[in-house]
Coordinates of C-alpha atoms in Angstrom, one line a residue:
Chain R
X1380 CA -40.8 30.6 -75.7
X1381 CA -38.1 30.3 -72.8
X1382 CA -36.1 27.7 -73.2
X1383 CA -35.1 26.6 -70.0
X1384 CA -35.4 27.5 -66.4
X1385 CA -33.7 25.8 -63.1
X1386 CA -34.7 26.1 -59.9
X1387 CA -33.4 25.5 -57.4
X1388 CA -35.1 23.5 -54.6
X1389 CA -33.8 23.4 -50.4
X1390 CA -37.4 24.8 -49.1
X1391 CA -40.9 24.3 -49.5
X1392 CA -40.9 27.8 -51.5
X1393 CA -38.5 26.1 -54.3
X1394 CA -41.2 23.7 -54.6
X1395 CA -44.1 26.2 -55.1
X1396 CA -41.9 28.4 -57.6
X1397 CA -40.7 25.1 -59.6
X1398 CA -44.1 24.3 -59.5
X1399 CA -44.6 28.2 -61.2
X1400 CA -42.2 27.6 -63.3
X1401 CA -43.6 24.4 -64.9
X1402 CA -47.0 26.5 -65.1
X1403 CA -46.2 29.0 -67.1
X1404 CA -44.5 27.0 -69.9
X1405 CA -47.3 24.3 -69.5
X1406 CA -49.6 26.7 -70.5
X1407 CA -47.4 28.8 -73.0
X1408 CA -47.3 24.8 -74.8
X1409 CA -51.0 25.2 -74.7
X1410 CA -51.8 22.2 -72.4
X1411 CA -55.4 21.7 -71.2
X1412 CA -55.8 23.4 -67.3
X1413 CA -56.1 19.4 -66.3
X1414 CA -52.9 18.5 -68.3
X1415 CA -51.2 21.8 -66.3
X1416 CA -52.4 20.3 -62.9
X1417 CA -50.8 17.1 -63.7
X1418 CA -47.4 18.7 -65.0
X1419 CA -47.4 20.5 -61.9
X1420 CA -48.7 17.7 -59.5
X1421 CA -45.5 15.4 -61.0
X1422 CA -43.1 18.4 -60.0
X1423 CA -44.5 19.1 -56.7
X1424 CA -44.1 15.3 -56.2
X1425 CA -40.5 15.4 -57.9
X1426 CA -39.6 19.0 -55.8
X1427 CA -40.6 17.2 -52.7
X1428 CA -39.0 14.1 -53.2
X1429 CA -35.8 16.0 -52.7
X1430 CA -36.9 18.5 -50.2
X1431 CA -37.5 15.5 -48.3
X1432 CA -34.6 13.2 -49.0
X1433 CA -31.4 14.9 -50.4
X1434 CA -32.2 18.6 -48.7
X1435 CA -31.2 20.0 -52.6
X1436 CA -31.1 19.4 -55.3
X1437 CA -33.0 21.6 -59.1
X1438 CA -35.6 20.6 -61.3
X1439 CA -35.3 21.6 -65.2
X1440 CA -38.0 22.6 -66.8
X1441 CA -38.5 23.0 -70.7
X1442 CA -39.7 22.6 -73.7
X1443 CA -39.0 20.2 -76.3
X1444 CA -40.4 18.7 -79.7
X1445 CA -40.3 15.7 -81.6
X1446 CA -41.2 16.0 -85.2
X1447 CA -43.4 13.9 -87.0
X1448 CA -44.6 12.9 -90.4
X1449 CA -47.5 14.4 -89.4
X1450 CA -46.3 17.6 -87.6
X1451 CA -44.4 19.0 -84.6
X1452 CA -45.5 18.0 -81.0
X1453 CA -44.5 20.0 -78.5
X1454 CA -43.8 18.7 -74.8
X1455 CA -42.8 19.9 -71.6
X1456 CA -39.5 18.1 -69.9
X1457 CA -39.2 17.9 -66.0
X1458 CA -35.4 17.0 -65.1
X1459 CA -35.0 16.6 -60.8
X1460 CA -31.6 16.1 -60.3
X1461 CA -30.2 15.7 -56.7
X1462 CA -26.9 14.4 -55.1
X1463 CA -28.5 13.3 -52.0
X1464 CA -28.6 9.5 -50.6
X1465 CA -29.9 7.5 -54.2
X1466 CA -31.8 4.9 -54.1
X1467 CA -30.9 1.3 -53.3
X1468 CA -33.4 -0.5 -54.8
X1469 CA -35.1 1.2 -57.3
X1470 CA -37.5 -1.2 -58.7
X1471 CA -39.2 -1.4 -55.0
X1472 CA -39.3 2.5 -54.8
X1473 CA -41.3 1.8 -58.6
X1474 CA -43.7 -0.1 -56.8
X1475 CA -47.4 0.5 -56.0
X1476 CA -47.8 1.2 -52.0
X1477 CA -44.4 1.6 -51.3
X1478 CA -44.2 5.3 -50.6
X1479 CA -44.0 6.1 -46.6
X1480 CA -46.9 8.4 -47.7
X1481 CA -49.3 5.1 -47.0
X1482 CA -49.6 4.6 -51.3
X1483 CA -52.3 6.9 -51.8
X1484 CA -50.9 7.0 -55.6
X1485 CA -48.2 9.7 -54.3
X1486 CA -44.6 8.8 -55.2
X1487 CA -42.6 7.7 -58.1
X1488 CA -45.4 5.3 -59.9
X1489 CA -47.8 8.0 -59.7
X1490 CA -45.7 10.9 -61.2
X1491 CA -44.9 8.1 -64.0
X1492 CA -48.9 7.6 -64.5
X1493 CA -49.3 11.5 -64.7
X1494 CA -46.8 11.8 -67.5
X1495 CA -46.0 9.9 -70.7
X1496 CA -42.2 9.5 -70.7
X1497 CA -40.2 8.7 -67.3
X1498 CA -36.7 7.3 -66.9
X1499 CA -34.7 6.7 -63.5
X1500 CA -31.1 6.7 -62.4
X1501 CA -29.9 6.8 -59.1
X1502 CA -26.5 5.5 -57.5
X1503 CA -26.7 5.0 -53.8
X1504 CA -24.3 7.6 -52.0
X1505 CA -24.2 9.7 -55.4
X1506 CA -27.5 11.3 -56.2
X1507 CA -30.9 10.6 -58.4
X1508 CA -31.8 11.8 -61.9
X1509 CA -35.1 11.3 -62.7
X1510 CA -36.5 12.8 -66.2
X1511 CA -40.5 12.7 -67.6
X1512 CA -41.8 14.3 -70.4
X1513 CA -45.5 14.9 -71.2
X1514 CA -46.1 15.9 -74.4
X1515 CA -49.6 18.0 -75.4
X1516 CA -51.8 15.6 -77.7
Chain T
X741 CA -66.2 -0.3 -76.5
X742 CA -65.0 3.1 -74.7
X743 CA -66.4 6.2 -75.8
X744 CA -64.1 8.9 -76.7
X745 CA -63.6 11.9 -74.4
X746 CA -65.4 14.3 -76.7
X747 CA -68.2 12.3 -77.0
X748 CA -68.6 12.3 -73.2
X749 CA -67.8 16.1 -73.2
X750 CA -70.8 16.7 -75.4
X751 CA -72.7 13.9 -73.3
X752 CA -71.9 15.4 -70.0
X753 CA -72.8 18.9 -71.5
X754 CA -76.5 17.5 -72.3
X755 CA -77.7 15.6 -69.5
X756 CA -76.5 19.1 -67.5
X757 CA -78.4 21.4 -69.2
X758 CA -81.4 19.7 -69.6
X759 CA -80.9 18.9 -65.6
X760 CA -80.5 22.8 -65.0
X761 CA -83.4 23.4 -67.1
X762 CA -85.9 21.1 -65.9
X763 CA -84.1 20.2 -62.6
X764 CA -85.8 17.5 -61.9
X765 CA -84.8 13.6 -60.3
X766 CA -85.1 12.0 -63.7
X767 CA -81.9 14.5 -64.5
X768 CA -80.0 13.7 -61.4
X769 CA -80.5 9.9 -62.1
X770 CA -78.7 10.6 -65.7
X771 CA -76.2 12.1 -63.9
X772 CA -75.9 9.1 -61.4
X773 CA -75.4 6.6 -64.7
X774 CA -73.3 9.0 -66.1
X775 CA -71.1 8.1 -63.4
X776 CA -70.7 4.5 -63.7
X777 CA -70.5 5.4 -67.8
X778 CA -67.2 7.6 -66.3
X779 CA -65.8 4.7 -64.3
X780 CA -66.3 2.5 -67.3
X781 CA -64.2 4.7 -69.3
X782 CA -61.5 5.5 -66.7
X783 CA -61.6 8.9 -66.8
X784 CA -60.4 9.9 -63.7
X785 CA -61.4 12.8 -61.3
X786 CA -59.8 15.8 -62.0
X787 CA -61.0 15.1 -66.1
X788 CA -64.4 14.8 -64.5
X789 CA -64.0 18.7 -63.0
X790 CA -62.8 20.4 -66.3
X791 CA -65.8 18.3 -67.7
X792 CA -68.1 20.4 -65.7
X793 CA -65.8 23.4 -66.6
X794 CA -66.1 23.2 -70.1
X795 CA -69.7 22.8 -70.1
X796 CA -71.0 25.6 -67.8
X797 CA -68.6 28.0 -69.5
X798 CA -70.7 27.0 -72.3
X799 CA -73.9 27.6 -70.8
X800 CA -72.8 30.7 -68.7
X801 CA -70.4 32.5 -71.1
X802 CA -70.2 35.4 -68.6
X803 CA -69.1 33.6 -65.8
X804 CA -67.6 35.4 -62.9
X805 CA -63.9 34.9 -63.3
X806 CA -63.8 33.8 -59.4
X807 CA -65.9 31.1 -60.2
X808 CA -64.3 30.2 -62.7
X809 CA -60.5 30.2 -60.8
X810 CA -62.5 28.6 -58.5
X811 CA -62.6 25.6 -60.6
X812 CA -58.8 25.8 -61.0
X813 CA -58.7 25.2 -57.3
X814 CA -60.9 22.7 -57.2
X815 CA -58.7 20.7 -60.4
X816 CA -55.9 21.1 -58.0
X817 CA -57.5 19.3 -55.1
X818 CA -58.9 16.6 -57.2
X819 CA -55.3 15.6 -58.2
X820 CA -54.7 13.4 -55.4
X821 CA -57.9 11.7 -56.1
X822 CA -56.5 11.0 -59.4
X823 CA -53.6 9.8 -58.3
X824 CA -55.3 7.1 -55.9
X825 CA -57.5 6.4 -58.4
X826 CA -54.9 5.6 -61.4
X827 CA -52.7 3.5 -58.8
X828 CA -56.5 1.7 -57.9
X829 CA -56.5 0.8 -61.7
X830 CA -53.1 -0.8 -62.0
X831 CA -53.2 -2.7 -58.0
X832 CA -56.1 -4.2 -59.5
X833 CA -54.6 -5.2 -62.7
X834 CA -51.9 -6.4 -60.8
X835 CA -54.4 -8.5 -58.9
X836 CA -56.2 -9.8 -61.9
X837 CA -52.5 -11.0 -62.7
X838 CA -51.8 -12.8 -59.5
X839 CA -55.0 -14.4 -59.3
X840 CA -54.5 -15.6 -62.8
X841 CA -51.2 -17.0 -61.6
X842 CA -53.2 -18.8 -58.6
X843 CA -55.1 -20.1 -60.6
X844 CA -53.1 -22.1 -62.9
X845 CA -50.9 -23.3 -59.4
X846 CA -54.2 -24.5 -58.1
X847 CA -55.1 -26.7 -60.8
X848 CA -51.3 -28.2 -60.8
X849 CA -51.9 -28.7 -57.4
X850 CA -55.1 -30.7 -58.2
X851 CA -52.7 -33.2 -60.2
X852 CA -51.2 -33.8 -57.3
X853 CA -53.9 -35.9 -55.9
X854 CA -54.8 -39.4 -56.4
X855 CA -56.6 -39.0 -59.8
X856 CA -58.5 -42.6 -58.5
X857 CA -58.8 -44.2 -55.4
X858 CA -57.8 -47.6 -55.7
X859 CA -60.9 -50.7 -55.5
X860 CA -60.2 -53.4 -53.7
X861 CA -63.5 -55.6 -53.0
X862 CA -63.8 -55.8 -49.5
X863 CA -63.3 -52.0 -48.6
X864 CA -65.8 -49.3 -50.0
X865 CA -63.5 -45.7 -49.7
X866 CA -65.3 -42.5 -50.0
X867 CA -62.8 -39.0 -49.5
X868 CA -63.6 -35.2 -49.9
X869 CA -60.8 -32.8 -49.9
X870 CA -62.3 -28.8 -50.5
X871 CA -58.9 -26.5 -49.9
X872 CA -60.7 -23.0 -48.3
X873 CA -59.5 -20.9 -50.3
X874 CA -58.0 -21.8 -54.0
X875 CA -54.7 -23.8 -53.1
X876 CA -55.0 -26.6 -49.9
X877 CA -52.5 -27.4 -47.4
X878 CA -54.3 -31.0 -47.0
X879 CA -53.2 -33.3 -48.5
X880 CA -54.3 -37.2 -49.1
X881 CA -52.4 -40.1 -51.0
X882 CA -53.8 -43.4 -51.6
X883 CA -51.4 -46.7 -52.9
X884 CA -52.6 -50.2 -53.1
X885 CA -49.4 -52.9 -53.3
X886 CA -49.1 -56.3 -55.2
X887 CA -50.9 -57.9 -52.0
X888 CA -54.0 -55.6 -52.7
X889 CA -53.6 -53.4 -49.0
X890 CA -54.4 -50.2 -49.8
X891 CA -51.5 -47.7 -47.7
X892 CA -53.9 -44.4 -47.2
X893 CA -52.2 -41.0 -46.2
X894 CA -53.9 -37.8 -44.5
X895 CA -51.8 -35.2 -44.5
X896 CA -52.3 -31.2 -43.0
X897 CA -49.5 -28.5 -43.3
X898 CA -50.1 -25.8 -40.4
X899 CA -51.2 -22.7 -42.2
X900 CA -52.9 -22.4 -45.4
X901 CA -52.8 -20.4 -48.6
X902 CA -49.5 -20.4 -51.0
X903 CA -47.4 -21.0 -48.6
X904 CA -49.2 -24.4 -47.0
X905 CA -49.2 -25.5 -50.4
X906 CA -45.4 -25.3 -51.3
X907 CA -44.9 -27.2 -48.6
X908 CA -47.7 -29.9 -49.4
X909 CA -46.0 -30.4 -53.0
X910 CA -42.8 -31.6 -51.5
X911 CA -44.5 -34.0 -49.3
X912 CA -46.1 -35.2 -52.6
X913 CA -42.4 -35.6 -53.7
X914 CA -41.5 -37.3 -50.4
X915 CA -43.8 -40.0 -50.9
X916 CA -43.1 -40.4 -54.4
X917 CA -40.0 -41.1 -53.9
X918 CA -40.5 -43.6 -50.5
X919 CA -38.8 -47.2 -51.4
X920 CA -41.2 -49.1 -54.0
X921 CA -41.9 -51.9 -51.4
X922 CA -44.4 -51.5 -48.7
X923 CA -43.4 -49.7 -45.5
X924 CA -45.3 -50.3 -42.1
X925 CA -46.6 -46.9 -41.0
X926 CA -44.3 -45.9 -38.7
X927 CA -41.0 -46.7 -40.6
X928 CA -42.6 -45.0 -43.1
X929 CA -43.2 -41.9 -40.9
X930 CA -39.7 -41.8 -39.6
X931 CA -38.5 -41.7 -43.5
X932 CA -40.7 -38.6 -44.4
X933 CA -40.0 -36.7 -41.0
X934 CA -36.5 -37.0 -42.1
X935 CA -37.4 -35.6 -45.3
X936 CA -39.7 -33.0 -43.9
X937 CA -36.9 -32.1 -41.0
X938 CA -34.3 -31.5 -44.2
X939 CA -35.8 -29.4 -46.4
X940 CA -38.7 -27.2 -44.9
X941 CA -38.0 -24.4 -42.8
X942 CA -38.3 -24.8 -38.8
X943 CA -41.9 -22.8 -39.2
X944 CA -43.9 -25.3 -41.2
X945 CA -45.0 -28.3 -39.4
X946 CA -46.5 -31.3 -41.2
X947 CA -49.1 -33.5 -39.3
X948 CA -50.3 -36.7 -41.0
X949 CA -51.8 -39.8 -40.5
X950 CA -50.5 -42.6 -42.4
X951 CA -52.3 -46.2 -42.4
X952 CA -52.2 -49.5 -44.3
X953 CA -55.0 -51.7 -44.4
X954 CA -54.6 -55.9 -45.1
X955 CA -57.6 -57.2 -47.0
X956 CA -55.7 -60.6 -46.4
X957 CA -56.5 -60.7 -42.5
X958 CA -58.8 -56.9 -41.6
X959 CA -56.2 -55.4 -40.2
X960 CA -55.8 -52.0 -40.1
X961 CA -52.3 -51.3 -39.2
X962 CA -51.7 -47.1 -38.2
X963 CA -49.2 -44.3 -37.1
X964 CA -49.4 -40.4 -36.2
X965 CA -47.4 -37.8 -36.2
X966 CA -49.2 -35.3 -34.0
X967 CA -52.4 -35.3 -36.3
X968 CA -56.4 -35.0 -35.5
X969 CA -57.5 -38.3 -34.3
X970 CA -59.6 -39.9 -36.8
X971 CA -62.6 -42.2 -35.6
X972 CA -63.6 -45.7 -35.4
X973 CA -66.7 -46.6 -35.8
X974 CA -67.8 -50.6 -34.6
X975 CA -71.1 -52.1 -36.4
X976 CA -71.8 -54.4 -33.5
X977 CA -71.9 -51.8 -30.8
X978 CA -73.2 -49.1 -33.1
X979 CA -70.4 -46.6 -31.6
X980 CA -67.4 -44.7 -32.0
X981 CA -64.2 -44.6 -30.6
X982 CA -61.6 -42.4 -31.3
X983 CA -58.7 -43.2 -33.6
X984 CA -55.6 -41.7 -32.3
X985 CA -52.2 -42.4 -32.8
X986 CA -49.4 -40.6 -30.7
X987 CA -46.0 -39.2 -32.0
X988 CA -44.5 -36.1 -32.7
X989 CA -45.5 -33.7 -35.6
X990 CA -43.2 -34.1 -38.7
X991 CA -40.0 -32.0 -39.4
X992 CA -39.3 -31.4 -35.4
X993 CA -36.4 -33.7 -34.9
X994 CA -34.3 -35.9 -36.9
X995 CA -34.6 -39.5 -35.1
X996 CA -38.5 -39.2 -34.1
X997 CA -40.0 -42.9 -33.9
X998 CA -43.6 -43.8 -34.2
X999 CA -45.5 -46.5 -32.7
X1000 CA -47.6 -48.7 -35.1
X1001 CA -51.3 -49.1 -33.3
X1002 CA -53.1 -51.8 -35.6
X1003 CA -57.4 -52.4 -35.1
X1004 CA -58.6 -56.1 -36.3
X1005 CA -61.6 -54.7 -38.5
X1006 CA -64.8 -56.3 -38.9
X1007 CA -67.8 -56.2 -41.3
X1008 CA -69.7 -52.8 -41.4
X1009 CA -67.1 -51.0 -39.4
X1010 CA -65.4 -48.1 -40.3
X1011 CA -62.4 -45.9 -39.9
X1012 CA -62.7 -42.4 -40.5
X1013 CA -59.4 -40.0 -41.1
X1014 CA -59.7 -35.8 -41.3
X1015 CA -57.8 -32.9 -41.5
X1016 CA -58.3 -30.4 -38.3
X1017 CA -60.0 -28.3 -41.1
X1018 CA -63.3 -31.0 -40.1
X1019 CA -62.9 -30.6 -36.4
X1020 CA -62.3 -26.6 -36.5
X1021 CA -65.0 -26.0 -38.3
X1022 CA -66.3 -23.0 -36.7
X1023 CA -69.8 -21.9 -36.3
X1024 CA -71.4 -18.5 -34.7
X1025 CA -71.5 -20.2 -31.2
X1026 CA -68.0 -21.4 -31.5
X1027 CA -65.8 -24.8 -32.1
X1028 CA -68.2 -27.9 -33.5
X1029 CA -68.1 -30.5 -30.7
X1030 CA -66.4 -33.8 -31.8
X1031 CA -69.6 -35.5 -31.2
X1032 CA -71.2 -33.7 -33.5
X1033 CA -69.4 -34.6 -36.4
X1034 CA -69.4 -38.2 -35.3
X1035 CA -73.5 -37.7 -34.9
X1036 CA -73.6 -36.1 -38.2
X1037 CA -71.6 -39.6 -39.6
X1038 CA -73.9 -41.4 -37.6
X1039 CA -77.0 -39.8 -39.7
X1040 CA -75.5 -41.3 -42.9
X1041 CA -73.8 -44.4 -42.1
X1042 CA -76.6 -46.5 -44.4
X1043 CA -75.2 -45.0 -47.4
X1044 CA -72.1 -45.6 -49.6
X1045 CA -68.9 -44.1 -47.9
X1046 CA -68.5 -41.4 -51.0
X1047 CA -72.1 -40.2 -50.3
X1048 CA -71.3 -40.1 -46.3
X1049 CA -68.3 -38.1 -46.5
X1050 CA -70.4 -35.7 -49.3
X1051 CA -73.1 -35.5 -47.0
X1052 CA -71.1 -34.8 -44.1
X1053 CA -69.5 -31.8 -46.1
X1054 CA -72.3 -30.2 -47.0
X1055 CA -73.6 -30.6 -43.0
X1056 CA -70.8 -28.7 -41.9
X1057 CA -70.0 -26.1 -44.5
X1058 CA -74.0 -25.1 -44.3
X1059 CA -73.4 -24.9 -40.1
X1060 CA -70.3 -22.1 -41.3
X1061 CA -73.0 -20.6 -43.6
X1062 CA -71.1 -22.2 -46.8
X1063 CA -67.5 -20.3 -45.7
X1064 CA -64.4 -22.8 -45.2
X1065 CA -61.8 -21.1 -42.8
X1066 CA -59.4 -24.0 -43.1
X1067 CA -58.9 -26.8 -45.5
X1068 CA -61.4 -29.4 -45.0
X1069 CA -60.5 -33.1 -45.8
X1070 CA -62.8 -36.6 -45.0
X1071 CA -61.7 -39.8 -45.8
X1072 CA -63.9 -43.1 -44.5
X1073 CA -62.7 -46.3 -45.3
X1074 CA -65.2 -49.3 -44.2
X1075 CA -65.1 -52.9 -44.9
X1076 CA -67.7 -54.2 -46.7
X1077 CA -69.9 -57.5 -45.4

């Protein structure tokens, strides 16, 4: 299984092969096609994010595992890291409608709904980090 | 109790064969329920696509593989959907939330209001106050002194909603804390505008009508601050006149004065105090005329002034087809023979 893969993302073709590259070990984890349309759907959303805002920035993809009493679970990580503008206020960014996109469930709450673990940090002037897991149930 | 997603799977996978079997409307109206059973559940679109996946690769095992890619596509476009539809979900649990929180802020603001109106023999007092939508900007406040006159406030915050009502509770407060002893109206106007100019901001305006009536003498002793003329209606000439008081509307400018107008009152007459909420009602042909709502008082002037107000209400909230655009308050105050 590979292990890790960055890619980096200043055009709309580093979205579509981060996109490729979240594919490919969504499915070598053995997620359900609609699970692998949501992994990819949060990094297409993640990818554009800083296409749009910071111009470049790379998104980390890979696998991890937590083990259980009752077994391994496998999951897929999505790191985007950029040092573009940050955000000032964060917790309005994390809020429904917000987007510019006219809230059609687009932006930050919606790649949080699409996944099970998220976690923001951003400094404004520094850069954003924002890392989501999805684990395969 | 939801079903789990398996269950629908197998669901889903019988009400579609038997539909491509039979194909018949009985089968699409399964298909129809089957719907609301998928809202119910909140599964959202895209699970609803590999639903229909799963099952006809059942039923067609040698699918073409473009039809099948196809359905990948197809997953792909239903994302978005998905999307909306989760962030629908939690806007609307958010709602629920707020509404809650409305809720419990309307019935504080309920406490607000004279939980009694005060009884004095001669005078029979009726008052409805309906806020249009669940918190008011009216606002009414009755107080009888140790010489039995009865001090009665009508009160309307321009605006309504939330914001109206913020501004209602501090007049509340305003009042509360007037001196103990009875003010005439207009020194007591001048000591809430000063209030009012203080502490709310230069965009809320505060109308009100404030009056004291002397069961001693009849008198009926009244100022405005820039609010809806009430009406006066006179038993011996079986007519109205209008009940209007001038000054400026509260919270303009510190050292506003207001003249004191005062009416002798005699046996079967009555004063009657509103919010523009009464006067605004709006039909389909426009503004009610003034005259109307003094013909609809007219109607019910035999009966007790709680039923007249009540009466009149129910006149004008069926002439809106029984929707309130502003806050509606009616207070009538007669003197009894």
């Amino acid at each position: 299984m590979s292990v890790q893969s960055n890619v980096e993302v200043r055009t709309e073709w580093g979205i579509v092969s981060a996109r490729q590259a979240g594919r490919n070990l969504a499915k070598e984890i053995g997620f359900s096609s609609v699970d692998q349309a949501r992994i990819t759907t949060a990094i297409s959303e993640l990818a554009r994010n800083i296409y749009l805002y910071a111009e470049k920035g790379e998104i980390i993809i890979e696998a991890v595992e937590e083990i259980h009493s009752t077994g391994v679970k496998h999951g897929i990580k999505i790191t985007a890291k950029d040092k573009g503008p940050g955000i000032k206020n964060i917790r309005q960014v994390m809020e429904d409608g917000f987007t510019t996109s006219g809230g059609l469930g687009a932006g930050l709450p919606g790649v949080k709904r699409l996944m099970d673990e998220f976690d923001i940090d951003s400094v404004a002037g520094e850069g954003t980090e924002i890392t989501t897991i999805k684990w395969n149930s | 109790m939801a079903d789990s997603f398996s269950l629908m799977q197998e669901q889903y996978a019988k009400i579609l064969q038997t539909y491509l079997q039979e194909k018949n409307e009985i089968g699409l109206y399964h298909a129809q329920q089957f719907s609301k059973k998928v809202l119910e559940n909140q599964i959202s679109p895209e699970e609803v696509v590999s639903l229909h996946l799963d099952a006809i690769e059942k039923f067609f095992p040698d699918l073409p593989q473009g039809a099948r890619d196809s359905f990948e596509f197809l997953l792909e476009v239903m994302m978005g959907y998905g999307m909306a539809y989760r962030e629908h979900q939690s806007l609307r649990d958010k709602q629920k939330e707020l509404e809650t929180e409305i809720n419990v802020a309307a019935n504080m603001q309920q406490t607000f209001l004279p939980k009694e109106i005060p009884s004095v023999d001669s005078l029979d007092v009726g008052v409805i106050s309906v806020p249009a939508s669940k918190m008011s900007g009216d606002y009414y406040h009755f107080v009888k002194d140790e010489n039995n006159c009865i001090g009665v406030a009508i009160a309307d915050i321009i605006g309504k909603g939330v914001p109206a009502a913020l501004c209602m509770s501090m007049i509340k407060y305003a009042m509360d804390s007037l001196p103990e002893q009875r003010l005439q109206p207009g020194a007591l106007l001048e000591n809430l505008n000063r209030v009012v100019e203080q502490n709310v901001a230069s965009n809320m305006f505060i109308t009100m009508m404030y009056g004291s009536y002397d069961p001693r003498v009849h008198h009926f002793y009244y100022s405005g601050a820039g609010h809806e003329p009430g009406f006066y209606y006179n038993y011996k000439t079986d007519s109205f006149e209008e009940l209007y008081a001038k000054g400026l509307v509260l919270g303009i400018t510190r050292d506003t004065t207001f003249r004191e107008y005062h009416k002798k009152v005699e046996p079967g007459d009555f004063i009657v105090l509103l919010s523009d909420g009464v006067t605004e009602c709006r039909t389909d042909e426009g503004f009610i005329e003034r005259e109307e709502l003094t013909r609809f008082i007219h109607q019910y002037k035999h009966l007790p002034a709680q039923e007249i107000v009540n009466n009149v209400f129910y006149q004008l909230e069926k002439l809106q087809g029984f929707q309130l655009r502003d806050d509606f308050s009616l207070i009538i105050l007669r003197r009894k023979v």
